[in-house]
């Protein structure tokens, strides 16, 4: 199950569980669409994997399986 991390690793922008602007790699590294497209050019700086739109978990399922609260912010790796 995806962790649904709450923020962009580059700019620390909030990315709630229902955000259509959240992008992830296969390791669940999480970035906002702006950073993913303009700074990272569609590649994860951690693993070089493709960044794709993160699926949105249905509200009813979020009650049983909530989004993560763990923030990861590594602006130096996103230059």
PDB file of N, CA and C in Angstrom:
ATOM      1  N   UNK A   1       0.845  -1.169   0.000  1.00  0.00           N
ATOM      2  CA  UNK A   1       0.000   0.000   0.000  1.00  0.00           C
ATOM      3  C   UNK A   1       0.897   1.242   0.000  1.00  0.00           C
ATOM      4  N   UNK A   2       0.555   2.218  -0.820  1.00  0.00           N
ATOM      5  CA  UNK A   2       1.325   3.454  -0.906  1.00  0.00           C
ATOM      6  C   UNK A   2       1.272   4.237   0.400  1.00  0.00           C
ATOM      7  N   UNK A   3       2.385   4.864   0.752  1.00  0.00           N
ATOM      8  CA  UNK A   3       2.446   5.655   1.978  1.00  0.00           C
ATOM      9  C   UNK A   3       1.691   6.975   1.875  1.00  0.00           C
ATOM     10  N   UNK A   4       1.529   7.527   0.696  1.00  0.00           N
ATOM     11  CA  UNK A   4       0.890   8.836   0.500  1.00  0.00           C
ATOM     12  C   UNK A   4       1.553   9.881   1.388  1.00  0.00           C
ATOM     13  N   UNK A   5       2.824  10.128   1.109  1.00  0.00           N
ATOM     14  CA  UNK A   5       3.595  11.106   1.889  1.00  0.00           C
ATOM     15  C   UNK A   5       3.007  12.501   1.728  1.00  0.00           C
ATOM     16  N   UNK A   6       3.114  13.331   2.767  1.00  0.00           N
ATOM     17  CA  UNK A   6       2.373  14.590   2.811  1.00  0.00           C
ATOM     18  C   UNK A   6       3.006  15.810   2.149  1.00  0.00           C
ATOM     19  N   UNK A   7       4.218  15.683   1.600  1.00  0.00           N
ATOM     20  CA  UNK A   7       4.839  16.870   1.029  1.00  0.00           C
ATOM     21  C   UNK A   7       5.875  16.558  -0.023  1.00  0.00           C
ATOM     22  N   UNK A   8       6.223  17.580  -0.790  1.00  0.00           N
ATOM     23  CA  UNK A   8       7.228  17.479  -1.841  1.00  0.00           C
ATOM     24  C   UNK A   8       8.620  17.438  -1.218  1.00  0.00           C
ATOM     25  N   UNK A   9       9.442  16.493  -1.643  1.00  0.00           N
ATOM     26  CA  UNK A   9      10.804  16.378  -1.123  1.00  0.00           C
ATOM     27  C   UNK A   9      11.678  17.551  -1.539  1.00  0.00           C
ATOM     28  N   UNK A  10      11.346  18.227  -2.637  1.00  0.00           N
ATOM     29  CA  UNK A  10      12.156  19.358  -3.109  1.00  0.00           C
ATOM     30  C   UNK A  10      11.771  20.671  -2.432  1.00  0.00           C
ATOM     31  N   UNK A  11      10.519  21.064  -2.557  1.00  0.00           N
ATOM     32  CA  UNK A  11      10.106  22.401  -2.101  1.00  0.00           C
ATOM     33  C   UNK A  11       9.269  22.376  -0.824  1.00  0.00           C
ATOM     34  N   UNK A  12       8.957  21.195  -0.318  1.00  0.00           N
ATOM     35  CA  UNK A  12       8.183  21.004   0.908  1.00  0.00           C
ATOM     36  C   UNK A  12       6.728  21.465   0.781  1.00  0.00           C
ATOM     37  N   UNK A  13       6.236  21.604  -0.434  1.00  0.00           N
ATOM     38  CA  UNK A  13       4.830  21.963  -0.656  1.00  0.00           C
ATOM     39  C   UNK A  13       3.935  20.863  -0.097  1.00  0.00           C
ATOM     40  N   UNK A  14       2.838  21.237   0.534  1.00  0.00           N
ATOM     41  CA  UNK A  14       1.878  20.262   1.039  1.00  0.00           C
ATOM     42  C   UNK A  14       1.239  19.501  -0.116  1.00  0.00           C
ATOM     43  N   UNK A  15       1.151  18.186   0.046  1.00  0.00           N
ATOM     44  CA  UNK A  15       0.507  17.317  -0.939  1.00  0.00           C
ATOM     45  C   UNK A  15      -0.451  16.387  -0.206  1.00  0.00           C
ATOM     46  N   UNK A  16      -1.668  16.863   0.078  1.00  0.00           N
ATOM     47  CA  UNK A  16      -2.629  16.020   0.784  1.00  0.00           C
ATOM     48  C   UNK A  16      -2.956  14.761  -0.015  1.00  0.00           C
ATOM     49  N   UNK A  17      -3.549  13.801   0.640  1.00  0.00           N
ATOM     50  CA  UNK A  17      -3.852  12.511   0.018  1.00  0.00           C
ATOM     51  C   UNK A  17      -4.692  12.635  -1.248  1.00  0.00           C
ATOM     52  N   UNK A  18      -5.487  13.691  -1.356  1.00  0.00           N
ATOM     53  CA  UNK A  18      -6.354  13.849  -2.532  1.00  0.00           C
ATOM     54  C   UNK A  18      -5.771  14.802  -3.578  1.00  0.00           C
ATOM     55  N   UNK A  19      -4.483  15.119  -3.483  1.00  0.00           N
ATOM     56  CA  UNK A  19      -3.866  16.063  -4.419  1.00  0.00           C
ATOM     57  C   UNK A  19      -3.616  15.430  -5.786  1.00  0.00           C
ATOM     58  N   UNK A  20      -4.116  16.048  -6.853  1.00  0.00           N
ATOM     59  CA  UNK A  20      -3.821  15.560  -8.199  1.00  0.00           C
ATOM     60  C   UNK A  20      -2.429  15.993  -8.662  1.00  0.00           C
ATOM     61  N   UNK A  21      -1.729  16.806  -7.855  1.00  0.00           N
ATOM     62  CA  UNK A  21      -0.402  17.298  -8.218  1.00  0.00           C
ATOM     63  C   UNK A  21       0.736  16.496  -7.604  1.00  0.00           C
ATOM     64  N   UNK A  22       0.449  15.410  -6.917  1.00  0.00           N
ATOM     65  CA  UNK A  22       1.492  14.590  -6.309  1.00  0.00           C
ATOM     66  C   UNK A  22       2.040  13.599  -7.337  1.00  0.00           C
ATOM     67  N   UNK A  23       3.361  13.527  -7.403  1.00  0.00           N
ATOM     68  CA  UNK A  23       4.047  12.617  -8.315  1.00  0.00           C
ATOM     69  C   UNK A  23       4.935  11.697  -7.483  1.00  0.00           C
ATOM     70  N   UNK A  24       5.059  10.418  -7.886  1.00  0.00           N
ATOM     71  CA  UNK A  24       5.870   9.462  -7.146  1.00  0.00           C
ATOM     72  C   UNK A  24       6.704   8.602  -8.103  1.00  0.00           C
ATOM     73  N   UNK A  25       7.759   8.001  -7.545  1.00  0.00           N
ATOM     74  CA  UNK A  25       8.527   6.993  -8.270  1.00  0.00           C
ATOM     75  C   UNK A  25       8.137   5.629  -7.702  1.00  0.00           C
ATOM     76  N   UNK A  26       8.772   4.578  -8.165  1.00  0.00           N
ATOM     77  CA  UNK A  26       8.417   3.237  -7.686  1.00  0.00           C
ATOM     78  C   UNK A  26       8.816   2.999  -6.230  1.00  0.00           C
ATOM     79  N   UNK A  27       9.665   3.865  -5.663  1.00  0.00           N
ATOM     80  CA  UNK A  27      10.035   3.763  -4.253  1.00  0.00           C
ATOM     81  C   UNK A  27       9.221   4.709  -3.382  1.00  0.00           C
ATOM     82  N   UNK A  28       8.213   5.352  -3.968  1.00  0.00           N
ATOM     83  CA  UNK A  28       7.289   6.253  -3.289  1.00  0.00           C
ATOM     84  C   UNK A  28       7.908   7.594  -2.894  1.00  0.00           C
ATOM     85  N   UNK A  29       9.063   7.939  -3.465  1.00  0.00           N
ATOM     86  CA  UNK A  29       9.585   9.286  -3.288  1.00  0.00           C
ATOM     87  C   UNK A  29       8.510  10.203  -3.855  1.00  0.00           C
ATOM     88  N   UNK A  30       8.252  11.308  -3.196  1.00  0.00           N
ATOM     89  CA  UNK A  30       7.097  12.143  -3.537  1.00  0.00           C
ATOM     90  C   UNK A  30       7.512  13.572  -3.852  1.00  0.00           C
ATOM     91  N   UNK A  31       6.964  14.090  -4.952  1.00  0.00           N
ATOM     92  CA  UNK A  31       7.283  15.437  -5.417  1.00  0.00           C
ATOM     93  C   UNK A  31       6.018  16.097  -5.943  1.00  0.00           C
ATOM     94  N   UNK A  32       5.997  17.427  -5.913  1.00  0.00           N
ATOM     95  CA  UNK A  32       4.869  18.137  -6.525  1.00  0.00           C
ATOM     96  C   UNK A  32       5.069  18.126  -8.041  1.00  0.00           C
ATOM     97  N   UNK A  33       4.013  18.337  -8.772  1.00  0.00           N
ATOM     98  CA  UNK A  33       4.072  18.315 -10.239  1.00  0.00           C
ATOM     99  C   UNK A  33       5.064  19.358 -10.765  1.00  0.00           C
ATOM    100  N   UNK A  34       5.079  20.546 -10.157  1.00  0.00           N
ATOM    101  CA  UNK A  34       5.964  21.609 -10.632  1.00  0.00           C
ATOM    102  C   UNK A  34       7.427  21.187 -10.527  1.00  0.00           C
ATOM    103  N   UNK A  35       7.847  20.691  -9.381  1.00  0.00           N
ATOM    104  CA  UNK A  35       9.234  20.236  -9.219  1.00  0.00           C
ATOM    105  C   UNK A  35       9.527  19.042 -10.127  1.00  0.00           C
ATOM    106  N   UNK A  36       8.603  18.100 -10.199  1.00  0.00           N
ATOM    107  CA  UNK A  36       8.804  16.902 -11.020  1.00  0.00           C
ATOM    108  C   UNK A  36       9.025  17.258 -12.481  1.00  0.00           C
ATOM    109  N   UNK A  37       8.256  18.204 -12.980  1.00  0.00           N
ATOM    110  CA  UNK A  37       8.356  18.556 -14.395  1.00  0.00           C
ATOM    111  C   UNK A  37       9.483  19.543 -14.686  1.00  0.00           C
ATOM    112  N   UNK A  38       9.616  20.599 -13.876  1.00  0.00           N
ATOM    113  CA  UNK A  38      10.550  21.672 -14.207  1.00  0.00           C
ATOM    114  C   UNK A  38      11.950  21.523 -13.617  1.00  0.00           C
ATOM    115  N   UNK A  39      12.065  20.957 -12.443  1.00  0.00           N
ATOM    116  CA  UNK A  39      13.388  20.785 -11.829  1.00  0.00           C
ATOM    117  C   UNK A  39      13.971  19.406 -12.110  1.00  0.00           C
ATOM    118  N   UNK A  40      13.111  18.395 -12.081  1.00  0.00           N
ATOM    119  CA  UNK A  40      13.590  17.012 -12.161  1.00  0.00           C
ATOM    120  C   UNK A  40      13.392  16.367 -13.530  1.00  0.00           C
ATOM    121  N   UNK A  41      12.645  17.026 -14.392  1.00  0.00           N
ATOM    122  CA  UNK A  41      12.409  16.545 -15.761  1.00  0.00           C
ATOM    123  C   UNK A  41      11.900  15.107 -15.802  1.00  0.00           C
ATOM    124  N   UNK A  42      10.992  14.793 -14.848  1.00  0.00           N
ATOM    125  CA  UNK A  42      10.323  13.494 -14.841  1.00  0.00           C
ATOM    126  C   UNK A  42      11.108  12.339 -14.259  1.00  0.00           C
ATOM    127  N   UNK A  43      12.265  12.611 -13.652  1.00  0.00           N
ATOM    128  CA  UNK A  43      13.104  11.556 -13.069  1.00  0.00           C
ATOM    129  C   UNK A  43      13.339  11.798 -11.592  1.00  0.00           C
ATOM    130  N   UNK A  44      13.236  10.757 -10.802  1.00  0.00           N
ATOM    131  CA  UNK A  44      13.481  10.841  -9.368  1.00  0.00           C
ATOM    132  C   UNK A  44      14.977  11.079  -9.122  1.00  0.00           C
ATOM    133  N   UNK A  45      15.333  12.085  -8.311  1.00  0.00           N
ATOM    134  CA  UNK A  45      16.753  12.330  -8.034  1.00  0.00           C
ATOM    135  C   UNK A  45      17.366  11.281  -7.103  1.00  0.00           C
ATOM    136  N   UNK A  46      16.544  10.481  -6.464  1.00  0.00           N
ATOM    137  CA  UNK A  46      17.032   9.458  -5.540  1.00  0.00           C
ATOM    138  C   UNK A  46      17.362   8.141  -6.231  1.00  0.00           C
ATOM    139  N   UNK A  47      16.523   7.743  -7.196  1.00  0.00           N
ATOM    140  CA  UNK A  47      16.712   6.431  -7.829  1.00  0.00           C
ATOM    141  C   UNK A  47      16.759   6.491  -9.356  1.00  0.00           C
ATOM    142  N   UNK A  48      16.530   7.674  -9.928  1.00  0.00           N
ATOM    143  CA  UNK A  48      16.494   7.891 -11.383  1.00  0.00           C
ATOM    144  C   UNK A  48      15.269   7.254 -12.038  1.00  0.00           C
ATOM    145  N   UNK A  49      14.326   6.829 -11.225  1.00  0.00           N
ATOM    146  CA  UNK A  49      13.094   6.234 -11.756  1.00  0.00           C
ATOM    147  C   UNK A  49      12.140   7.291 -12.303  1.00  0.00           C
ATOM    148  N   UNK A  50      11.204   6.837 -13.086  1.00  0.00           N
ATOM    149  CA  UNK A  50      10.184   7.702 -13.681  1.00  0.00           C
ATOM    150  C   UNK A  50       9.233   8.221 -12.604  1.00  0.00           C
ATOM    151  N   UNK A  51       8.879   9.485 -12.701  1.00  0.00           N
ATOM    152  CA  UNK A  51       7.893  10.073 -11.789  1.00  0.00           C
ATOM    153  C   UNK A  51       6.546  10.075 -12.491  1.00  0.00           C
ATOM    154  N   UNK A  52       5.546   9.500 -11.823  1.00  0.00           N
ATOM    155  CA  UNK A  52       4.193   9.398 -12.368  1.00  0.00           C
ATOM    156  C   UNK A  52       3.203   9.964 -11.360  1.00  0.00           C
ATOM    157  N   UNK A  53       2.006  10.264 -11.825  1.00  0.00           N
ATOM    158  CA  UNK A  53       0.971  10.814 -10.941  1.00  0.00           C
ATOM    159  C   UNK A  53       0.620   9.793  -9.855  1.00  0.00           C
ATOM    160  N   UNK A  54       0.596  10.267  -8.622  1.00  0.00           N
ATOM    161  CA  UNK A  54       0.243   9.395  -7.497  1.00  0.00           C
ATOM    162  C   UNK A  54      -1.263   9.161  -7.512  1.00  0.00           C
ATOM    163  N   UNK A  55      -1.714   7.911  -7.381  1.00  0.00           N
ATOM    164  CA  UNK A  55      -3.152   7.651  -7.329  1.00  0.00           C
ATOM    165  C   UNK A  55      -3.782   8.283  -6.091  1.00  0.00           C
ATOM    166  N   UNK A  56      -5.048   8.605  -6.209  1.00  0.00           N
ATOM    167  CA  UNK A  56      -5.795   9.170  -5.081  1.00  0.00           C
ATOM    168  C   UNK A  56      -6.579   8.051  -4.409  1.00  0.00           C
ATOM    169  N   UNK A  57      -6.350   7.895  -3.118  1.00  0.00           N
ATOM    170  CA  UNK A  57      -7.039   6.857  -2.348  1.00  0.00           C
ATOM    171  C   UNK A  57      -8.456   7.330  -2.038  1.00  0.00           C
ATOM    172  N   UNK A  58      -9.465   6.475  -2.240  1.00  0.00           N
ATOM    173  CA  UNK A  58     -10.853   6.859  -1.932  1.00  0.00           C
ATOM    174  C   UNK A  58     -11.005   7.255  -0.463  1.00  0.00           C
ATOM    175  N   UNK A  59     -11.848   8.238  -0.219  1.00  0.00           N
ATOM    176  CA  UNK A  59     -12.052   8.771   1.133  1.00  0.00           C
ATOM    177  C   UNK A  59     -12.430   7.668   2.125  1.00  0.00           C
ATOM    178  N   UNK A  60     -13.302   6.776   1.732  1.00  0.00           N
ATOM    179  CA  UNK A  60     -13.730   5.692   2.635  1.00  0.00           C
ATOM    180  C   UNK A  60     -12.548   4.803   3.028  1.00  0.00           C
ATOM    181  N   UNK A  61     -11.623   4.616   2.136  1.00  0.00           N
ATOM    182  CA  UNK A  61     -10.455   3.781   2.420  1.00  0.00           C
ATOM    183  C   UNK A  61      -9.446   4.528   3.290  1.00  0.00           C
ATOM    184  N   UNK A  62      -9.370   5.855   3.138  1.00  0.00           N
ATOM    185  CA  UNK A  62      -8.450   6.642   3.955  1.00  0.00           C
ATOM    186  C   UNK A  62      -8.748   6.510   5.449  1.00  0.00           C
ATOM    187  N   UNK A  63      -9.986   6.310   5.798  1.00  0.00           N
ATOM    188  CA  UNK A  63     -10.351   6.153   7.211  1.00  0.00           C
ATOM    189  C   UNK A  63      -9.665   4.924   7.815  1.00  0.00           C
ATOM    190  N   UNK A  64      -9.591   3.839   7.055  1.00  0.00           N
ATOM    191  CA  UNK A  64      -8.953   2.598   7.527  1.00  0.00           C
ATOM    192  C   UNK A  64      -7.451   2.589   7.292  1.00  0.00           C
ATOM    193  N   UNK A  65      -7.016   3.255   6.221  1.00  0.00           N
ATOM    194  CA  UNK A  65      -5.602   3.262   5.821  1.00  0.00           C
ATOM    195  C   UNK A  65      -5.179   4.706   5.554  1.00  0.00           C
ATOM    196  N   UNK A  66      -4.912   5.473   6.596  1.00  0.00           N
ATOM    197  CA  UNK A  66      -4.622   6.907   6.433  1.00  0.00           C
ATOM    198  C   UNK A  66      -3.292   7.176   5.738  1.00  0.00           C
ATOM    199  N   UNK A  67      -3.180   8.384   5.232  1.00  0.00           N
ATOM    200  CA  UNK A  67      -1.942   8.833   4.605  1.00  0.00           C
ATOM    201  C   UNK A  67      -0.847   8.961   5.662  1.00  0.00           C
ATOM    202  N   UNK A  68       0.381   8.918   5.215  1.00  0.00           N
ATOM    203  CA  UNK A  68       1.538   9.061   6.098  1.00  0.00           C
ATOM    204  C   UNK A  68       1.646  10.497   6.616  1.00  0.00           C
ATOM    205  N   UNK A  69       2.257  10.657   7.791  1.00  0.00           N
ATOM    206  CA  UNK A  69       2.528  11.979   8.348  1.00  0.00           C
ATOM    207  C   UNK A  69       4.022  12.296   8.279  1.00  0.00           C
ATOM    208  N   UNK A  70       4.812  11.321   7.822  1.00  0.00           N
ATOM    209  CA  UNK A  70       6.266  11.487   7.767  1.00  0.00           C
ATOM    210  C   UNK A  70       6.667  12.352   6.579  1.00  0.00           C
ATOM    211  N   UNK A  71       7.262  13.512   6.864  1.00  0.00           N
ATOM    212  CA  UNK A  71       7.723  14.425   5.808  1.00  0.00           C
ATOM    213  C   UNK A  71       9.194  14.166   5.514  1.00  0.00           C
ATOM    214  N   UNK A  72       9.520  14.189   4.237  1.00  0.00           N
ATOM    215  CA  UNK A  72      10.908  14.082   3.792  1.00  0.00           C
ATOM    216  C   UNK A  72      11.167  15.321   2.956  1.00  0.00           C
ATOM    217  N   UNK A  73      12.189  16.085   3.335  1.00  0.00           N
ATOM    218  CA  UNK A  73      12.507  17.318   2.611  1.00  0.00           C
ATOM    219  C   UNK A  73      14.012  17.339   2.364  1.00  0.00           C
ATOM    220  N   UNK A  74      14.404  17.218   1.081  1.00  0.00           N
ATOM    221  CA  UNK A  74      15.816  17.188   0.705  1.00  0.00           C
ATOM    222  C   UNK A  74      16.071  18.169  -0.437  1.00  0.00           C
ATOM    223  N   UNK A  75      15.949  19.468  -0.181  1.00  0.00           N
ATOM    224  CA  UNK A  75      16.091  20.448  -1.260  1.00  0.00           C
ATOM    225  C   UNK A  75      17.447  20.415  -1.958  1.00  0.00           C
ATOM    226  N   UNK A  76      18.506  20.017  -1.285  1.00  0.00           N
ATOM    227  CA  UNK A  76      19.820  19.980  -1.915  1.00  0.00           C
ATOM    228  C   UNK A  76      19.906  18.942  -3.022  1.00  0.00           C
ATOM    229  N   UNK A  77      19.109  17.897  -2.944  1.00  0.00           N
ATOM    230  CA  UNK A  77      19.114  16.852  -3.969  1.00  0.00           C
ATOM    231  C   UNK A  77      18.242  17.149  -5.155  1.00  0.00           C
ATOM    232  N   UNK A  78      17.622  18.325  -5.167  1.00  0.00           N
ATOM    233  CA  UNK A  78      16.670  18.648  -6.234  1.00  0.00           C
ATOM    234  C   UNK A  78      17.116  19.827  -7.096  1.00  0.00           C
ATOM    235  N   UNK A  79      18.354  20.264  -6.931  1.00  0.00           N
ATOM    236  CA  UNK A  79      18.837  21.425  -7.694  1.00  0.00           C
ATOM    237  C   UNK A  79      18.987  21.091  -9.175  1.00  0.00           C
TER     238      UNK A  79
END
